[in-house]
Coordinates of C-alpha atoms and ligand atoms in Angstrom, one line a residue:
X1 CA 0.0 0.0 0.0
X2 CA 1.0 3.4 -0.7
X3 CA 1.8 5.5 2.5
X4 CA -0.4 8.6 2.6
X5 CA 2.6 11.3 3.0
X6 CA 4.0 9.5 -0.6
X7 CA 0.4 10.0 -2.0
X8 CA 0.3 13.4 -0.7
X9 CA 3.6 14.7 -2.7
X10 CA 2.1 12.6 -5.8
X11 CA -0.7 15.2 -5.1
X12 CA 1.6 17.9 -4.7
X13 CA 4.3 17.4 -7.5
X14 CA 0.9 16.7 -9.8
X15 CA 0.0 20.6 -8.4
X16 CA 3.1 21.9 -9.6
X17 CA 2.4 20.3 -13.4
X18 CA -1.0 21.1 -13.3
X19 CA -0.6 25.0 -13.4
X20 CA 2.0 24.6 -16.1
X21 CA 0.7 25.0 -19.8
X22 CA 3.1 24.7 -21.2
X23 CA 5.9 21.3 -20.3
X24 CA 9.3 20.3 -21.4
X25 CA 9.4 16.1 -20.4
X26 CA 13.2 15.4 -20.2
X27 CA 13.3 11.6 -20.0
X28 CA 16.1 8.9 -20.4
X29 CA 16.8 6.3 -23.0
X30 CA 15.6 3.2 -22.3
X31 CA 12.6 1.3 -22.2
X32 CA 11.9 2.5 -18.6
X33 CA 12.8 6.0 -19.5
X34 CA 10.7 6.1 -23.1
X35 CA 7.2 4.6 -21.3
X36 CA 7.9 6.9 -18.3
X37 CA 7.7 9.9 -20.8
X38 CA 5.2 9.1 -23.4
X39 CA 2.9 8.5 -20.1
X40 CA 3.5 11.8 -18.9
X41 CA 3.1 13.2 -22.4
X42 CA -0.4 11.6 -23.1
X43 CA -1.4 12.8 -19.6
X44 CA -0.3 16.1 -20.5
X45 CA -2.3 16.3 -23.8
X46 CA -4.9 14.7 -22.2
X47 CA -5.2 17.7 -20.3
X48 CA -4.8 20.1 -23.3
X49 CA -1.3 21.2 -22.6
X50 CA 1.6 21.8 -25.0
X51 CA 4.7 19.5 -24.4
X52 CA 7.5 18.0 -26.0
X53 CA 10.0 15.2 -24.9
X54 CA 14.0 15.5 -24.9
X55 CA 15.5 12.4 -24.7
X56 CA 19.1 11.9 -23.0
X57 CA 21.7 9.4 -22.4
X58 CA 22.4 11.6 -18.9
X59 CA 21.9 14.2 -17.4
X60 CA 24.8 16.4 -16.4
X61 CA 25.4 20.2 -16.0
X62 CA 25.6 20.5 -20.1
X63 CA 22.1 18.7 -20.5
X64 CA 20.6 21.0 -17.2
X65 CA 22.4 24.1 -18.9
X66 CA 20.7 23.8 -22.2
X67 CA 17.3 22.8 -20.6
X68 CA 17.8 25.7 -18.4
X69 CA 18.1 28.0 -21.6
X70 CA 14.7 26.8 -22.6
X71 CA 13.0 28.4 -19.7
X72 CA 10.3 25.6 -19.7
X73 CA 8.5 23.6 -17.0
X74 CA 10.4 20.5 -17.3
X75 CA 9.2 17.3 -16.2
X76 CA 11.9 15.0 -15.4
X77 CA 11.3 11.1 -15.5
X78 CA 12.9 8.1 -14.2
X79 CA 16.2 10.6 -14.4
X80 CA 17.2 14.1 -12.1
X81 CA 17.0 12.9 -8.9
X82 CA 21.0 12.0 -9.0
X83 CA 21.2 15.6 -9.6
X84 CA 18.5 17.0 -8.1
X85 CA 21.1 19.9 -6.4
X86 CA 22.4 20.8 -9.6
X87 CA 18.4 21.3 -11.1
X88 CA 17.1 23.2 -8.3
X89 CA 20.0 25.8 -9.0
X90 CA 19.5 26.4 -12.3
X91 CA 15.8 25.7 -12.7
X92 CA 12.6 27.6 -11.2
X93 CA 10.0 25.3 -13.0
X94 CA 10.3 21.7 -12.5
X95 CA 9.0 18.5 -11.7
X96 CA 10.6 15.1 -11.3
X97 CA 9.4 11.4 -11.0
X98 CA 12.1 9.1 -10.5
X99 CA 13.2 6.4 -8.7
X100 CA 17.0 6.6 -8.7
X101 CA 19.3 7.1 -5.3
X102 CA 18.4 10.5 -4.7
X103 CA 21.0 13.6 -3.7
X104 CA 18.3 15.3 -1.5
X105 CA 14.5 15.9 -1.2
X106 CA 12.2 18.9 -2.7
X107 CA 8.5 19.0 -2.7
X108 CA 8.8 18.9 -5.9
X109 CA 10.2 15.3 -6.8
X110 CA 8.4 11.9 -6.0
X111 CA 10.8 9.2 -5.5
X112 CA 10.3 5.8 -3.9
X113 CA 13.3 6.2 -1.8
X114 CA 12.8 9.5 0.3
X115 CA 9.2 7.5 1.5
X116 CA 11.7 4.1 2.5
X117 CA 10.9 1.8 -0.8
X118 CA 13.7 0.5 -2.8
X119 CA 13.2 2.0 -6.0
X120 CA 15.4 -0.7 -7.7
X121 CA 12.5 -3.2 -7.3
X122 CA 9.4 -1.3 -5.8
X123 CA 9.3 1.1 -8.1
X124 CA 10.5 2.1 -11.8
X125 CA 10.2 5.6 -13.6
X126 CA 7.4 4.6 -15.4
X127 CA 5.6 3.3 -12.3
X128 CA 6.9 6.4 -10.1
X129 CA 5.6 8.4 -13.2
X130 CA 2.3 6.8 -13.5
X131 CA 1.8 7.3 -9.9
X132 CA 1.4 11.2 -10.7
X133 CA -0.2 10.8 -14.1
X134 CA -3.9 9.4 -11.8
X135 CA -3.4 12.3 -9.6
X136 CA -3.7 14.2 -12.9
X137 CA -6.1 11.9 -14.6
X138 CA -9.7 13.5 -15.4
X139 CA -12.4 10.9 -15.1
X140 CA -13.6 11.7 -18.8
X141 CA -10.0 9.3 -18.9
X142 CA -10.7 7.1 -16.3
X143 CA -8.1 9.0 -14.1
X144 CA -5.5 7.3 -16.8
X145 CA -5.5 4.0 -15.3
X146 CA -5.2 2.3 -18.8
X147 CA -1.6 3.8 -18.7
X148 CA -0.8 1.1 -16.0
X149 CA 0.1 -1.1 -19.1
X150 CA 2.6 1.0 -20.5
X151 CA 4.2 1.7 -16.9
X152 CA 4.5 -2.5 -16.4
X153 CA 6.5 -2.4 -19.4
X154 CA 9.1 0.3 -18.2
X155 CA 9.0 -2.0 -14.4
X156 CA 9.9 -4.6 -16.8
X157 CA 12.3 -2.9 -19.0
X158 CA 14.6 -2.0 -15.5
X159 CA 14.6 -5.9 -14.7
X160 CA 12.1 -5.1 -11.8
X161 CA 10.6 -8.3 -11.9
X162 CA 13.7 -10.3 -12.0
X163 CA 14.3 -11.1 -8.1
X164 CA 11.8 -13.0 -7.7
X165 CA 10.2 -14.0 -11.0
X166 CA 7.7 -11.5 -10.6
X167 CA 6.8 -7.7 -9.9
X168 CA 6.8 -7.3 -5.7
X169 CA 6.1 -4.1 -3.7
X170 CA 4.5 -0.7 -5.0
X171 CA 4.4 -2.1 -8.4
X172 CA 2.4 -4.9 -7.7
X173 CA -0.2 -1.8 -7.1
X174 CA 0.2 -0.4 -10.3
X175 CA -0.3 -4.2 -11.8
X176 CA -3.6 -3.9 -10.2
X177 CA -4.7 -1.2 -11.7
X178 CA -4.1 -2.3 -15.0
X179 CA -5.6 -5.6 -14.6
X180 CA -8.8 -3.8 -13.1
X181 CA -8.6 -1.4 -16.3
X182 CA -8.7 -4.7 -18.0
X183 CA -5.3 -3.8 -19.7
X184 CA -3.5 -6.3 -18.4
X185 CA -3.1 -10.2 -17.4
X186 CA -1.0 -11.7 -15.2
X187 CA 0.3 -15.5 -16.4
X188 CA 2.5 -18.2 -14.6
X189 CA 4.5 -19.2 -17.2
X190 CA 7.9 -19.5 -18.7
X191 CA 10.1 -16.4 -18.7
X192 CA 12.2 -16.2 -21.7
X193 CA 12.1 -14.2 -24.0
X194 CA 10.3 -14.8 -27.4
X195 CA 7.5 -16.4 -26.4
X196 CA 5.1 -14.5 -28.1
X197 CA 7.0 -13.8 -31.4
X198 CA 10.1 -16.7 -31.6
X199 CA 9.8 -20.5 -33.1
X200 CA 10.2 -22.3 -30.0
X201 CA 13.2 -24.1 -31.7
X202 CA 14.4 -20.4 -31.7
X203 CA 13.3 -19.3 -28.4
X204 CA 15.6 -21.7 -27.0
X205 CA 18.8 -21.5 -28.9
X206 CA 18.3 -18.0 -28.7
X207 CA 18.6 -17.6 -24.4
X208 CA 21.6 -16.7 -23.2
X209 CA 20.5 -15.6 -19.7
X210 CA 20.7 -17.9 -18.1
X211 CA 23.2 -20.0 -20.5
X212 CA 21.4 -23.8 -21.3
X213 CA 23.6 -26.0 -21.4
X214 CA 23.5 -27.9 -24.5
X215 CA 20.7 -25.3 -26.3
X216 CA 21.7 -21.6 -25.7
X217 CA 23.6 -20.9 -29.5
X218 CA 23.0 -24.2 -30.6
X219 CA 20.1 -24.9 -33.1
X220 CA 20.7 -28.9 -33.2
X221 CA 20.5 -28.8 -29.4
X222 CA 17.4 -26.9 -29.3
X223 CA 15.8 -29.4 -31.7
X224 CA 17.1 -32.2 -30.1
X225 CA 15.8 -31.7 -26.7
X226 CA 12.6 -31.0 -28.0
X227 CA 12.3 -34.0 -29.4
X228 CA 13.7 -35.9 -26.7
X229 CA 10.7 -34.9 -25.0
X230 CA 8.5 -36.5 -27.9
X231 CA 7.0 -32.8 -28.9
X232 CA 5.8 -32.5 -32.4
X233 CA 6.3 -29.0 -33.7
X234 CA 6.7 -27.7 -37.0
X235 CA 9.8 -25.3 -37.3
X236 CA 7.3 -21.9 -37.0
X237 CA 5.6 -23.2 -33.7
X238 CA 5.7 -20.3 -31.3
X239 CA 5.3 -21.2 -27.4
X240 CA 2.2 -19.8 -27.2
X241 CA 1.0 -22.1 -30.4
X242 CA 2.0 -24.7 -27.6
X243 CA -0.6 -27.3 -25.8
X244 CA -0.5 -26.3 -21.7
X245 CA 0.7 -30.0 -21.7
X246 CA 3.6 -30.0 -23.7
X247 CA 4.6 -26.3 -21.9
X248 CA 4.6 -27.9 -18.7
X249 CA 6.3 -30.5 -20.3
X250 CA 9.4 -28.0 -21.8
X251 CA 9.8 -25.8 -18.2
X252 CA 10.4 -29.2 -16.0
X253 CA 12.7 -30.6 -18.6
X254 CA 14.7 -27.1 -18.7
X255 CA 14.6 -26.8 -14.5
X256 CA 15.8 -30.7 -14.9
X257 CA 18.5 -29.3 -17.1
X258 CA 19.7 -26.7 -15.3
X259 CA 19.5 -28.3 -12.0
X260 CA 21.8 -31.1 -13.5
X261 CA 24.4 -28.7 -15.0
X262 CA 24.7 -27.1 -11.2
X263 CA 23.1 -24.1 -12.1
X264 CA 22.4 -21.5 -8.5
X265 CA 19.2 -22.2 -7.8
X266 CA 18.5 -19.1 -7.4
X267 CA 18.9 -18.5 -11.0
X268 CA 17.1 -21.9 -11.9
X269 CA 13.9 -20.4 -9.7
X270 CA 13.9 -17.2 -12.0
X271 CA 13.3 -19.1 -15.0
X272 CA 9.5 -19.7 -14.0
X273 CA 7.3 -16.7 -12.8
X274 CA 4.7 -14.2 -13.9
X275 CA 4.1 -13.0 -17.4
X276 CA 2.7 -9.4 -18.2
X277 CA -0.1 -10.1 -21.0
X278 CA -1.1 -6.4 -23.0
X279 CA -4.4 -7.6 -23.7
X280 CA -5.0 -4.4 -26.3
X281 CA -2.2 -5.8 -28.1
X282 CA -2.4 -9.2 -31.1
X283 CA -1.4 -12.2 -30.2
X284 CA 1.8 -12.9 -31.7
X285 CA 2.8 -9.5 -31.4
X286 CA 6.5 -8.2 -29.5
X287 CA 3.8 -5.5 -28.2
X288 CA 1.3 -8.4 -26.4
X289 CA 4.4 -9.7 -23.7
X290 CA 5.9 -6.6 -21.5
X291 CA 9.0 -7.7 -21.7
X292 CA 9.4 -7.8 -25.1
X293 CA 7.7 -4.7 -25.7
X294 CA 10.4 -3.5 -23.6
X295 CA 13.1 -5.4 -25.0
X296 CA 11.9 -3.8 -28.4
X297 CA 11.4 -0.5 -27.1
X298 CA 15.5 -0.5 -25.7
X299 CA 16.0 -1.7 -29.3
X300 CA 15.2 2.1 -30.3
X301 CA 16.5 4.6 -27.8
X302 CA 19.8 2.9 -27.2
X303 CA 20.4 3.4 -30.6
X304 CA 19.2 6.9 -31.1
X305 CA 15.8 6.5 -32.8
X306 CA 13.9 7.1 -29.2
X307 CA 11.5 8.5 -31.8
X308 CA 10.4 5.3 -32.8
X309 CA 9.9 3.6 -29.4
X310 CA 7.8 7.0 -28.6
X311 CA 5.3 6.5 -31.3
X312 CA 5.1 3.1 -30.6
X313 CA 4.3 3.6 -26.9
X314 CA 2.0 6.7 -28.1
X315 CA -0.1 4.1 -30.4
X316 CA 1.7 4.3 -33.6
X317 CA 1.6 0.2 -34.9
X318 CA 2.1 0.8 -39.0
X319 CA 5.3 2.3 -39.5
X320 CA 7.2 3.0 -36.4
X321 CA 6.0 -0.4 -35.2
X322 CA 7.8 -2.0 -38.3
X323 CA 11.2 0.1 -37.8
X324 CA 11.1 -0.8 -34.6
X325 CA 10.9 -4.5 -35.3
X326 CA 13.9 -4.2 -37.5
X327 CA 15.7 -2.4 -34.6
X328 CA 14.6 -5.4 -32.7
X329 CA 16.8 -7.9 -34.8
X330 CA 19.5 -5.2 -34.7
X331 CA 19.8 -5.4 -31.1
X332 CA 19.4 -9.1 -30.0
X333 CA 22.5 -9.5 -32.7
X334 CA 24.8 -7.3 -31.0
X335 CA 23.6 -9.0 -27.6
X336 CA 24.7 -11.7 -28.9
X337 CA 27.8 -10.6 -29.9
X338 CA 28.7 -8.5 -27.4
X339 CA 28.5 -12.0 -24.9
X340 CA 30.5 -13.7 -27.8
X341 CA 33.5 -10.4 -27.4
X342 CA 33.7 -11.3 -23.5
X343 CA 34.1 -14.7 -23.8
X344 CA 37.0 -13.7 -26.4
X345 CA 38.4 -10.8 -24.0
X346 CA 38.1 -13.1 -20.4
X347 CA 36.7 -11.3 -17.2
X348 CA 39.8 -10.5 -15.0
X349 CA 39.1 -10.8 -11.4
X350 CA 40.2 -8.0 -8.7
X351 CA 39.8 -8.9 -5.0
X352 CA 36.5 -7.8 -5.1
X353 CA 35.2 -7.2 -8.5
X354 CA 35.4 -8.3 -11.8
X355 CA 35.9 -6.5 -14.8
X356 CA 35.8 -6.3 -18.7
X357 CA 37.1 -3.6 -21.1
X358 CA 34.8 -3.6 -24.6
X359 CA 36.6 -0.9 -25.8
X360 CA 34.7 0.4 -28.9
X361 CA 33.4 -3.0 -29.8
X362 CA 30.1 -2.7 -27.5
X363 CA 28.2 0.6 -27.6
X364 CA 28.3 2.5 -24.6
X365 CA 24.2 2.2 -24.4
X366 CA 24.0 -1.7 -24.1
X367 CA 27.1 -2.4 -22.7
X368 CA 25.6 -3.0 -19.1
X369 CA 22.8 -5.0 -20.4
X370 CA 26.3 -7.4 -22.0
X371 CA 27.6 -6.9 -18.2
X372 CA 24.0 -8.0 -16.8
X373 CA 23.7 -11.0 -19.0
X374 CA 27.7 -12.5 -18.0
X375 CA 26.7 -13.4 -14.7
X376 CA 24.7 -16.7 -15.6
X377 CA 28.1 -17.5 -16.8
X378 CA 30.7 -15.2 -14.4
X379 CA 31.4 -15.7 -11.0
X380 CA 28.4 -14.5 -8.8
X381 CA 29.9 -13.4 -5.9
X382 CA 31.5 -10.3 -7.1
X383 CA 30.2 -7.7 -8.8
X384 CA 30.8 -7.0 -12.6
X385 CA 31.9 -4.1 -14.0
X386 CA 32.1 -3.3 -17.5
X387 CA 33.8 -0.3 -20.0
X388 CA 33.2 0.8 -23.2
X389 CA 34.2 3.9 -24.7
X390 CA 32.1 6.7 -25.9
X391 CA 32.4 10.1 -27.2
X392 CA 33.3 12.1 -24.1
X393 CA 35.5 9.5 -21.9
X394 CA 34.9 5.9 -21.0
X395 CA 31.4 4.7 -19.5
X396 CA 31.1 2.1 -16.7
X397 CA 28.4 -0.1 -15.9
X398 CA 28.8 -2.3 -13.0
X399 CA 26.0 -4.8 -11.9
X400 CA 25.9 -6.7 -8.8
X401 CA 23.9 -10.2 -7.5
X402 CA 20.8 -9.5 -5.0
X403 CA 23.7 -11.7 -3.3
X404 CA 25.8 -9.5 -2.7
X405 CA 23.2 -6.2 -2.2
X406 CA 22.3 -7.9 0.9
X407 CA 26.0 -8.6 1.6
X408 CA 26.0 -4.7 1.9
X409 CA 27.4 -4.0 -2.0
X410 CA 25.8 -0.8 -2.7
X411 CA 26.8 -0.1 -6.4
X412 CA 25.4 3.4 -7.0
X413 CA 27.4 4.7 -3.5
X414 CA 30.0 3.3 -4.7
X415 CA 30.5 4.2 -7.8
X416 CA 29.3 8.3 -7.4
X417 CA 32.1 8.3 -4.8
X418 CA 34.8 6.8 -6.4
X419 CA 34.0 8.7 -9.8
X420 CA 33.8 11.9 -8.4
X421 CA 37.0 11.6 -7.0
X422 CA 38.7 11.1 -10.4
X423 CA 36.5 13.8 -12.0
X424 CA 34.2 11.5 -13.3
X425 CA 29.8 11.1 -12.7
X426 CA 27.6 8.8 -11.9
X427 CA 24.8 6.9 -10.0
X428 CA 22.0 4.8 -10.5
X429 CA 21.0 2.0 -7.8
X430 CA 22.6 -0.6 -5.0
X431 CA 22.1 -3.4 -7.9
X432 CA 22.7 -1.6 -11.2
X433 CA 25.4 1.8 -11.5
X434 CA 26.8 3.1 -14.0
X435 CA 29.6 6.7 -14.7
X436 CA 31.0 8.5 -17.1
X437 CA 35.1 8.9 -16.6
X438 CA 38.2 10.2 -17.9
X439 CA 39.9 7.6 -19.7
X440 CA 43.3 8.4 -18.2
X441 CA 41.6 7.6 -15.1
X442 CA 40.6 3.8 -15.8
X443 CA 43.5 1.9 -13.7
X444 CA 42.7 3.6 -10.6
X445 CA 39.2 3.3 -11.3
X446 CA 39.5 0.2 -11.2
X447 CA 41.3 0.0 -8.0
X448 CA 39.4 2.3 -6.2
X449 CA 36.4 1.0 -6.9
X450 CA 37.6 -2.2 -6.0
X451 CA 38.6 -1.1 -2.3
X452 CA 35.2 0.8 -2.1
X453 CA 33.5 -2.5 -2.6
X454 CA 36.0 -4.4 0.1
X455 CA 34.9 -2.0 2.7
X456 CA 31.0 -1.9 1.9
X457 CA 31.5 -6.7 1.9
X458 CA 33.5 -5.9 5.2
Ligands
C5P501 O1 18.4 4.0 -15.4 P1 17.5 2.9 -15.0 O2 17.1 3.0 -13.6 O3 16.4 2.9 -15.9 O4 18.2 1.6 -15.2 C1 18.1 0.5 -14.4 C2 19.1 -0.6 -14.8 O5 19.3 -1.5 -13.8 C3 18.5 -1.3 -16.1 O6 19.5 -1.3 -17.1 C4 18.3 -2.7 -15.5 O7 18.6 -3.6 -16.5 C5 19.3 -2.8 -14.4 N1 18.9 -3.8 -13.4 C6 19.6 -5.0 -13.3 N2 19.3 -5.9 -12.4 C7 18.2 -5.7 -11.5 C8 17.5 -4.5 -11.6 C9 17.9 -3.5 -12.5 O8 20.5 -5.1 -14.0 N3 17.9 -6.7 -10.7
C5P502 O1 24.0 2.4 -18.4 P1 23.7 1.4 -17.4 O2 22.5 0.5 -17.9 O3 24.8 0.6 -17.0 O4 23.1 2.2 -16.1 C1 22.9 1.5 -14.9 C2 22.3 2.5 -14.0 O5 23.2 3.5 -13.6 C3 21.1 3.2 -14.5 O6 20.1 3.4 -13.5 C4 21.6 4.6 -15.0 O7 20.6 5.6 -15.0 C5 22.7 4.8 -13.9 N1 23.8 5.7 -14.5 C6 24.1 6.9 -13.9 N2 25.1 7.7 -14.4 C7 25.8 7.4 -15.4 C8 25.5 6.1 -16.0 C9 24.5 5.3 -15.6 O8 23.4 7.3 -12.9 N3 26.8 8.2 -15.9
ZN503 ZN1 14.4 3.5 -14.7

């Protein structure tokens, strides 16, 4: 349940929007970031107001500079409360609805953290954003409760699900809504990707997280172990063109599998859980399954066409729903690859984390998603870090084990800390961090960051 005082500065931040006619939405680039702002943009058109949306990779003083220059009301979701100081100076009009480790508190952010809710699992942008959106809602729109859909996709976009194989917390509240708004369906079922859109045959080869022994990358495995369970598919069957029988039959076989190969079980556990149904959406559609409407919609913004994965989220399913599908394939290949480039490179173990460089081989924008996906193959019990090289230095994104969070690892501390003191940036949450550094600065980085984390395991 919502705690009233967090209710009350949803009421209050929705107060500060409301007598704006005017809205700049500043919103990040990633599935989480792209349904938190098309939410608050509907809302605000809903409402007649004029807005537009800036996407960005992050917000530092050069991004709050130029938004500054604009003189707008800006409404910042799922990003600025990592730099909430740095707004409040320059800015006299703003709003924000994030759920990043905040700097401070203002009346005029609403962020599951200041009210004692992780917002790594309890809350996402989208969700935090939502939240705001039915204080604004009119009830000519059903106070915007068919939004809840969209806002399960950006949960599921930030991996809020994956602890326990399902949404928990505050988000389970939003779920609720959408199911009541008859949006959405909840489903025990298998959680890999593709099962919507992918020949099973596919679906299987295709999962890298977690690795399956025998299947993951390998087509005649995939085949093979379907058949050793005596299913009779053609090569297009999709897992929903499955019989409940023969599902039930696949998830034991692949538990069996895993179990066998000595997989954590805590990783095993994760591969059965709940399923987020868009019931406005086709069957058979990337759209119909939230995660891999949000799989498809980081398949746009990482890559720069944030365009595309707005119209999608704003309705559009002719042409911006076909680029984006193309994006789609774009993106599970350099996945794929990017795993394929590690296992080439090596991890190399510190004391108390693990690292690998990409270099320029994996984009800046999906190399943590790489870094998130190593660990069903990399040891678990320190955290990951990874670095690729962009434009303006070299960008780190580091990803820890719930393991280790309640060990004490606190990524996001961590990382701010050790990256400021090398002139770097950066934040994010105890589980998932990321920063922006000088590259002359990478060895002691490195080592740095590596102490931090010895003294937060002590
Ligand atoms: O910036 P933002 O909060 O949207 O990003 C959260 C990041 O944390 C996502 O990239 C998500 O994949 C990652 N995450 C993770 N493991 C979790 C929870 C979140 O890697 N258990
Ligand atoms: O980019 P990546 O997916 O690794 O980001 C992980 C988390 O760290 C996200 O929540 C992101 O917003 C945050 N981050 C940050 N500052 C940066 C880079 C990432 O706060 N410079
Ligand atoms: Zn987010």
């Amino acid at each position: 349940m919502f705690p009233e005082k967090m209710l009350e500065r949803a009421r209050e931040v929705a107060s500060f929007i409301a007598e704006s006619d005017d809205v700049l939405i500043v919103t990040h680039i990633d599935a989480d970031g792209i349904t938190a702002g098309s939410i608050a943009k509907i809302t605000l058109e809903r409402l007649g107001k004029n807005c537009d949306i800036l996407f960005v990779k992050q917000l530092g003083e050069s991004e709050i500079d130029r938004i500054a220059d604009e003189s707008r009301f800006t409404w910042f979701t799922d990003l600025g409360s990592g730099q909430l100081d740095l707004i409040a100076k320059n800015l006299l009009h703003f709003a924000i609805t994030d759920h990043h480790v905040p700097v401070s508190d203002d009346r005029r952010q609403l962020n599951p953290h200041i009210f004692g809710f992780d917002g790594s699992y309890e809350l996402s942008g989208a969700t935090t954003t939502y939240l705001v959106s039915k204080m604004l809602g009119r009830s000519l729109f059903a106070k915007n409760v068919d939004l809840a859909a969209l806002a399960i996709v950006g949960a599921v976009g930030d991996l809020q699900d994956s602890r326990e194989g399902k949404l928990i917390g505050l988000n389970r509240e939003i779920l609720e809504d959408g199911i009541g708004s008859g949006t959405l369906e909840v489903k025990k079922d298998l959680r890999l990707f593709g099962k919507q859109t992918r020949p099973v045959v596919k679906m299987l080869e295709y999962t890298f997280d977690p690795f399956l022994p025998g299947i993951s990358g390998n087509e005649k495995g995939s085949i093979e172990f379907l058949e050793s369970l005596g299913i009779r598919i053609d090569e297009w069957s999709r897992w929903i063109d499955l019989s409940e029988e023969d599902r039930k039959n696949v998830t034991s076989a692949l538990i069996k599998l895993c179990m066998n190969s000595k997989m954590p079980y805590k990783i095993i556990k994760r591969l059965v859980g709940e399923s987020y149904i868009l019931l406005n959406e086709e069957e058979g559609s990337e759209l119909r399954d939230a995660m891999e409407f949000s799989t498809l919609l980081n398949a746009t913004a990482r890559y720069g066409y944030h365009e595309i994965g707005l119209q999608v989220c704003l309705g559009d399913r002719e042409d911006a729903l076909r680029k984006a599908r193309s994006l789609l394939q774009n993106h599970r290949r350099n996945l794929s690859e990017g795993l394929k480039l590690v296992d080439e490179l090596g991890i190399t173990e510190l004391e108390h984390i693990q690292y690998f460089d990409a270099g320029d081989m994996i984009l800046d924008t999906i190399v943590g998603i790489v870094a998130g996906m190593c660990f069903s193959k990399a040891n678990l019990n320190k955290p990951i870090v990874a670095l690729a090289k962009n434009e303006e230095g070299i960008k780190v994104s580091a990803r820890a084990t719930q393991k280790l969070v309640d060990r004490g690892v606190h990524l996001a501390k961590a990382i701010k800390e050790v990256a400021e003191r090398i002139g770097g940036k950066g934040g994010g949450h105890s589980i998932a961090a990321g920063a922006l550094i000088p590259e002359s600065e990478v060895e002691s980085f490195l080592r740095e960051l590596d102490k931090q984390i010895g003294f937060q395991l002590r």
